[in-house]
Coordinates of C-alpha atoms in Angstrom, one line a residue:
M264 CA 8.4 21.7 6.4
I265 CA 7.0 19.8 3.4
K266 CA 4.0 18.0 4.9
F267 CA 3.2 14.5 3.6
L268 CA -0.3 15.7 3.0
D269 CA -1.6 19.2 3.9
L270 CA -5.3 18.5 4.4
K271 CA -6.0 22.0 5.6
A272 CA -4.4 23.5 2.5
I273 CA -6.4 21.1 0.3
N274 CA -9.7 22.0 2.0
D275 CA -8.8 25.8 2.0
S276 CA -8.5 25.5 -1.8
F277 CA -12.2 24.8 -2.0
E278 CA -13.3 27.9 0.0
P279 CA -15.7 29.6 0.1
Q280 CA -17.7 26.9 -1.5
L281 CA -16.9 24.3 1.1
S282 CA -18.1 26.3 4.0
E283 CA -21.1 27.3 2.0
S284 CA -22.0 23.6 1.4
I285 CA -21.8 22.9 5.1
K286 CA -23.9 25.8 6.0
R287 CA -26.5 24.7 3.4
V288 CA -26.9 21.4 5.4
L289 CA -26.9 23.2 8.8
D290 CA -29.6 25.6 7.5
S291 CA -31.7 22.8 6.1
G292 CA -32.2 21.1 9.4
W293 CA -31.9 17.6 7.7
Y294 CA -28.8 15.6 8.4
I295 CA -29.4 12.0 7.5
H296 CA -30.8 10.6 4.2
G297 CA -31.6 13.9 2.6
N298 CA -31.2 15.7 -0.6
E299 CA -27.3 16.1 -0.4
V300 CA -26.9 12.3 -0.2
D301 CA -29.4 11.7 -2.9
N302 CA -27.8 14.2 -5.3
F303 CA -24.3 13.0 -4.5
E304 CA -25.3 9.4 -5.2
V305 CA -26.5 10.4 -8.7
E306 CA -23.6 12.6 -9.4
Y307 CA -21.0 10.0 -8.3
A308 CA -22.7 7.2 -10.3
N309 CA -22.6 9.4 -13.3
F310 CA -18.9 10.1 -12.7
I311 CA -17.9 6.5 -12.2
G312 CA -20.1 5.3 -15.0
T313 CA -22.6 3.0 -13.2
K314 CA -26.3 3.0 -12.8
Y315 CA -26.3 2.9 -9.0
C316 CA -24.4 4.4 -6.1
I317 CA -25.1 3.8 -2.4
G318 CA -23.5 6.2 0.1
V319 CA -22.2 4.3 3.2
A320 CA -20.2 5.1 6.3
N321 CA -16.6 4.1 5.1
G322 CA -14.7 2.2 2.6
L323 CA -14.5 -1.0 4.7
D324 CA -18.3 -1.0 5.1
A325 CA -18.7 -0.7 1.3
L326 CA -16.8 -3.9 0.8
R327 CA -18.4 -5.6 3.7
L328 CA -21.8 -4.7 2.4
I329 CA -21.2 -5.9 -1.1
L330 CA -20.1 -9.4 0.2
K331 CA -23.0 -9.5 2.7
A332 CA -25.5 -8.7 0.0
Y333 CA -24.2 -11.5 -2.2
L334 CA -24.5 -13.8 0.8
E335 CA -28.2 -12.6 1.3
L336 CA -29.0 -13.1 -2.4
G337 CA -27.5 -16.6 -2.4
V338 CA -24.7 -15.8 -4.8
L339 CA -22.2 -16.6 -2.2
K340 CA -22.2 -18.9 0.9
E341 CA -20.0 -19.0 4.0
G342 CA -16.7 -20.6 3.3
D343 CA -16.5 -19.6 -0.4
E344 CA -13.1 -18.3 -1.5
I345 CA -12.3 -14.8 -2.6
I346 CA -9.0 -14.1 -4.3
V347 CA -7.3 -11.0 -3.0
P348 CA -3.7 -9.5 -3.3
A349 CA -1.5 -10.4 -0.3
N350 CA 0.0 -6.9 0.0
T351 CA -3.3 -5.0 0.2
F352 CA -4.3 -2.8 3.1
I353 CA -5.9 -5.0 5.7
A354 CA -9.4 -3.5 5.1
S355 CA -9.8 -5.6 1.9
I356 CA -9.2 -8.8 3.8
L357 CA -11.2 -7.8 6.8
A358 CA -14.3 -7.4 4.6
I359 CA -13.8 -11.0 3.4
T360 CA -13.3 -12.7 6.8
D361 CA -16.0 -10.6 8.5
N362 CA -18.5 -12.4 6.1
R363 CA -17.0 -15.8 7.0
L364 CA -15.5 -16.1 3.5
S365 CA -12.0 -17.4 2.8
P366 CA -9.4 -15.0 1.4
I367 CA -7.0 -16.6 -0.9
L368 CA -3.8 -14.4 -0.9
I369 CA -2.0 -13.9 -4.2
E370 CA 1.4 -12.3 -4.6
P371 CA 1.7 -8.9 -6.3
D372 CA 3.8 -7.9 -9.4
I373 CA 6.9 -6.5 -7.9
N374 CA 6.9 -3.7 -10.5
T375 CA 3.2 -2.4 -10.1
Y376 CA 2.5 -3.6 -6.6
N377 CA -0.9 -4.8 -7.8
I378 CA -2.0 -8.4 -8.0
N379 CA -0.1 -10.5 -10.4
P380 CA -2.8 -11.6 -12.9
F381 CA -0.8 -14.6 -14.1
L382 CA -0.7 -16.2 -10.6
I383 CA -4.5 -16.3 -10.1
K384 CA -5.4 -19.2 -12.3
D385 CA -3.4 -21.7 -10.2
K386 CA -5.2 -20.7 -7.1
I387 CA -8.7 -21.3 -8.4
T388 CA -10.6 -24.2 -6.8
D389 CA -14.3 -25.4 -6.8
R390 CA -14.8 -23.0 -3.9
T391 CA -13.5 -19.9 -5.7
K392 CA -16.4 -17.5 -6.3
G393 CA -14.7 -14.1 -6.7
I394 CA -11.7 -11.8 -7.2
M395 CA -11.3 -8.7 -5.1
L396 CA -9.3 -6.4 -7.3
V397 CA -7.5 -3.7 -5.4
H398 CA -6.3 -0.7 -7.3
L399 CA -3.4 0.0 -4.9
Y400 CA -1.8 3.4 -4.6
G401 CA -4.0 4.7 -7.4
L402 CA -2.8 2.5 -10.2
N403 CA -5.5 0.6 -12.1
A404 CA -5.1 -3.1 -11.4
M405 CA -7.4 -4.4 -14.1
H406 CA -5.7 -6.6 -16.7
P407 CA -7.0 -8.6 -19.7
E408 CA -5.9 -11.8 -18.1
I409 CA -8.1 -11.0 -15.0
D410 CA -11.1 -10.3 -17.2
R411 CA -10.5 -13.6 -19.1
I412 CA -10.2 -15.6 -15.9
A413 CA -13.3 -14.0 -14.3
K414 CA -15.4 -14.8 -17.3
K415 CA -14.0 -18.3 -17.8
Y416 CA -14.7 -19.4 -14.2
N417 CA -17.8 -17.3 -13.8
L418 CA -16.3 -15.3 -10.9
L419 CA -17.5 -12.2 -9.2
L420 CA -15.2 -9.2 -9.8
I421 CA -15.4 -6.8 -6.9
E422 CA -13.2 -3.7 -7.0
D423 CA -11.5 -2.1 -4.0
N424 CA -11.4 1.4 -5.5
A425 CA -10.6 3.2 -2.3
Q426 CA -7.3 4.6 -3.6
A427 CA -8.0 5.0 -7.4
I428 CA -11.0 7.3 -7.8
G429 CA -10.8 8.8 -11.2
A430 CA -8.6 6.2 -12.8
Y431 CA -9.3 4.5 -16.1
F432 CA -8.9 1.1 -17.8
D433 CA -9.8 0.6 -21.4
G434 CA -12.1 3.7 -21.6
K435 CA -14.0 3.1 -18.3
R436 CA -13.5 4.4 -14.8
T437 CA -12.2 2.0 -12.2
G438 CA -15.2 1.4 -10.0
S439 CA -17.3 0.4 -13.1
L440 CA -15.2 -2.5 -14.3
G441 CA -16.5 -5.3 -12.2
H442 CA -19.9 -6.4 -10.7
A443 CA -19.6 -4.0 -7.7
S444 CA -17.0 -1.6 -6.3
G445 CA -16.2 -0.2 -2.9
H446 CA -15.0 3.4 -2.6
S447 CA -13.5 5.4 0.4
F448 CA -13.7 9.1 1.0
Y449 CA -11.4 9.1 4.0
P450 CA -10.0 12.7 4.3
G451 CA -6.6 11.6 2.8
K452 CA -8.1 10.1 -0.3
N453 CA -8.0 11.9 -3.7
L454 CA -11.7 12.7 -3.1
G455 CA -11.9 13.1 0.6
C456 CA -14.6 14.3 2.9
L457 CA -14.1 15.8 6.4
G458 CA -14.5 12.5 8.3
D459 CA -15.3 9.0 7.3
G460 CA -17.3 8.2 4.2
G461 CA -17.7 5.6 1.5
A462 CA -19.9 4.3 -1.3
V463 CA -20.8 1.3 -3.4
T464 CA -21.2 1.5 -7.2
T465 CA -22.8 -1.2 -9.3
N466 CA -25.1 -1.8 -12.3
N467 CA -27.0 -4.5 -10.6
E468 CA -30.4 -3.2 -9.4
E469 CA -31.1 -6.1 -7.1
L470 CA -27.6 -5.9 -5.5
A471 CA -28.0 -2.1 -5.1
S472 CA -31.3 -2.3 -3.3
T473 CA -30.1 -5.1 -1.0
I474 CA -27.0 -3.1 -0.1
R475 CA -29.1 0.0 0.5
A476 CA -31.3 -2.0 2.9
L477 CA -28.4 -3.7 4.7
A478 CA -26.7 -0.4 5.2
N479 CA -30.0 0.9 7.0
Y480 CA -30.5 -1.8 9.6
G481 CA -31.7 -4.2 7.0
S482 CA -34.7 -2.1 6.4
T483 CA -36.5 -1.5 3.1
K484 CA -39.4 0.3 4.8
K485 CA -39.2 2.2 8.1
Y486 CA -39.2 -0.2 11.1
I487 CA -39.6 -3.3 8.7
C488 CA -36.3 -5.2 8.5
N489 CA -35.9 -7.9 5.9
F490 CA -32.2 -8.5 6.7
K491 CA -29.9 -8.5 9.7
G492 CA -28.3 -5.3 8.7
Y493 CA -25.9 -2.5 9.8
N494 CA -26.0 1.2 10.5
S495 CA -23.7 2.4 7.7
R496 CA -24.8 5.7 6.2
L497 CA -23.1 8.6 4.5
D498 CA -24.4 11.7 6.3
E499 CA -25.6 14.9 4.7
I500 CA -22.6 17.1 5.6
Q501 CA -20.1 14.7 4.1
A502 CA -22.2 14.3 1.0
A503 CA -22.3 18.1 0.6
V504 CA -18.5 18.3 1.0
L505 CA -18.0 15.5 -1.6
R506 CA -20.4 17.3 -4.0
T507 CA -18.2 20.4 -3.7
K508 CA -15.0 18.5 -4.4
L509 CA -16.1 16.0 -7.1
P510 CA -16.2 18.5 -10.0
R511 CA -12.4 19.2 -9.6
I512 CA -11.2 15.6 -9.1
D513 CA -9.9 15.1 -12.6
K514 CA -8.0 18.4 -12.4
D515 CA -6.6 17.5 -9.1
N516 CA -5.6 14.0 -10.3
Q517 CA -3.8 15.7 -13.3
R518 CA -1.7 17.8 -10.9
R519 CA -0.7 14.7 -9.1
S520 CA 0.2 13.1 -12.4
E521 CA 2.4 16.1 -13.3
I522 CA 4.3 15.9 -10.0
A523 CA 4.7 12.1 -10.4
K524 CA 6.1 12.6 -13.9
Y525 CA 8.7 15.1 -12.5
Y526 CA 9.6 12.6 -9.8
L527 CA 10.0 9.8 -12.3
N528 CA 12.1 11.9 -14.6
E529 CA 14.3 13.7 -12.0
I530 CA 14.9 11.4 -9.1
K531 CA 18.3 9.9 -10.0
N532 CA 19.5 8.3 -6.6
P533 CA 20.5 4.7 -7.1
S534 CA 19.3 3.9 -3.6
I535 CA 15.7 4.6 -4.8
I536 CA 13.6 2.2 -6.8
L537 CA 11.0 4.2 -8.7
P538 CA 7.6 2.8 -9.4
H539 CA 7.2 1.1 -12.8
L540 CA 4.0 1.5 -14.6
N541 CA 1.9 -1.0 -16.5
V542 CA 0.3 2.0 -18.3
E543 CA 1.6 4.6 -20.6
P544 CA 1.8 8.1 -19.1
K545 CA -1.3 9.9 -20.1
T546 CA -3.4 12.9 -19.2
V547 CA -6.8 12.8 -17.7
V548 CA -8.4 13.6 -21.0
N549 CA -6.6 10.6 -22.5
E550 CA -7.8 8.3 -19.6
L551 CA -5.3 8.5 -16.8
G552 CA -4.4 5.0 -15.7
H553 CA -2.8 6.0 -12.4
V554 CA -4.2 8.7 -10.2
W555 CA -1.2 8.7 -7.9
H556 CA -3.0 8.6 -4.6
L557 CA 0.4 7.7 -3.3
F558 CA 3.8 8.0 -4.8
V559 CA 5.6 4.9 -3.5
V560 CA 9.3 4.1 -4.0
R561 CA 11.3 1.3 -2.6
A562 CA 14.6 1.6 -0.7
I563 CA 16.8 -1.0 1.0
K564 CA 18.1 1.8 3.3
R565 CA 14.5 2.9 4.0
K566 CA 15.0 3.9 7.7
K567 CA 18.1 6.0 6.9
I568 CA 16.4 7.7 4.0
L569 CA 13.2 8.3 6.0
N570 CA 15.3 10.0 8.8
Y571 CA 17.4 11.9 6.4
L572 CA 14.3 13.3 4.7
L573 CA 12.8 14.2 8.1
K574 CA 15.9 16.1 9.1
N575 CA 15.6 18.0 5.9
E576 CA 11.9 18.8 6.9
I577 CA 10.3 16.4 4.4
Q578 CA 7.6 14.1 5.8
T579 CA 7.1 10.6 4.5
L580 CA 5.0 7.6 5.5
I581 CA 5.1 3.9 4.9
H582 CA 2.2 2.2 3.1
Y583 CA 2.3 -0.4 4.7
P584 CA 4.9 -1.6 7.3
V585 CA 3.3 -4.9 8.1
P586 CA 1.6 -7.2 5.5
P587 CA -1.9 -8.7 6.5
H588 CA -0.4 -12.3 6.8
K589 CA 2.0 -11.1 9.5
Q590 CA -0.6 -9.3 11.6
S591 CA -1.7 -10.6 15.0
A592 CA -5.3 -10.3 13.7
Y593 CA -4.5 -13.3 11.4
K594 CA -2.2 -15.4 13.7
D595 CA -2.9 -18.5 11.7
W596 CA -1.3 -16.9 8.7
N597 CA 1.9 -15.7 10.5
I598 CA 3.9 -18.8 9.3
L599 CA 3.0 -18.3 5.7
S600 CA 5.6 -17.0 3.3
F601 CA 4.9 -14.4 0.6
P602 CA 8.4 -13.2 -0.3
I603 CA 7.4 -10.6 -2.8
T604 CA 4.8 -9.2 -0.5
E605 CA 7.3 -9.1 2.4
K606 CA 10.0 -7.5 0.3
I607 CA 7.6 -4.7 -0.8
H608 CA 6.5 -4.1 2.8
N609 CA 10.0 -4.0 4.0
E610 CA 11.2 -1.5 1.4
V611 CA 8.3 0.9 0.4
L612 CA 8.3 4.5 1.3
S613 CA 5.7 7.1 0.3
L614 CA 6.8 10.5 -0.8
P615 CA 4.6 13.6 -0.5
I616 CA 2.2 14.2 -3.4
S617 CA -0.9 16.2 -3.6
P618 CA -2.6 18.8 -5.8
V619 CA -1.6 21.7 -3.5
M620 CA 2.1 21.0 -3.6
N621 CA 3.9 23.8 -5.3
D622 CA 6.7 23.5 -7.8
S623 CA 9.4 24.7 -5.4
E624 CA 8.4 22.0 -2.9
V625 CA 8.5 19.3 -5.6
K626 CA 12.0 20.5 -6.8
K627 CA 13.3 20.7 -3.2
L628 CA 12.2 17.2 -2.4
V629 CA 14.0 15.8 -5.6
S630 CA 17.1 17.8 -4.8
V631 CA 17.3 16.6 -1.3
L632 CA 16.6 13.0 -2.2
N633 CA 19.2 13.0 -4.9
E634 CA 21.8 14.3 -2.4
F635 CA 21.3 11.3 -0.1

């Protein structure tokens, strides 16, 4: 069986260092807000290219905390509009509505699956205060037009970098392109821990200190709470795991890129629509624009292909079967029509891709798929 993502094999590839890092925490007797988190925050900020990193409980909290902090600082107020891609994972939108802000859904580019930068301008109103830029599936979503619009209308640029850790745009890592960025270290991510974990990166000192307080019950000093905060902390064991994995992320992303290149060159089945890139194929050294968190194809006969692959012992997943505006959580949106988003959600299929896939597995997948 070719697993969609063999997490055990990935974690085994970091042994014995991974187990040693966990034992280091156990032996320390300190499990929250200790040296591992402190060191990881410095190391991750250096990797992304920002001044500050705040470890939090998960990627959704990272986005929630960014917006909450801007509300506390008076940069945002309830009811302000945040532009967001209509086909994103629902967490991006949950972070906006949880803060009583208004998501403005924008259709994606059918080729890249990222927000269409040329549709943003027409949706800007007096209430528009920010753009949430989602680097979906690992592909950088930043575009010169987005930068131009954000500057022209003085908009916040908040990155959802959950799926694109390590990607580049114009010489900078995603996660350092806007005013603040949320990151996820969910186990299946390119940089994954052994449970939930997340972080915020930013160059804004006041924003960073506010987020740090909000994530710790709103407290800047023990038992003194300046804000109505949350309990959202990255724990010591997860930080130690991430510190073990971080030095290899570029190498692992390069392996993903090699597999993706083989898929792009060798999958010849006319039933399959391969991803189109808005970046030239590059190496990590030359600033990889796509880190291939997911390799997503489209297929009109999706169910048949999915079942066919499963019969041939190849696991696939769908990211994502139901768009946010068709979810029961947002019933008021159910009547809305986003045809490109709906087409994407009806046709996408994610093929296995990971740094521990071997060449024989990659070749078998292509061979089986071409025979469909």
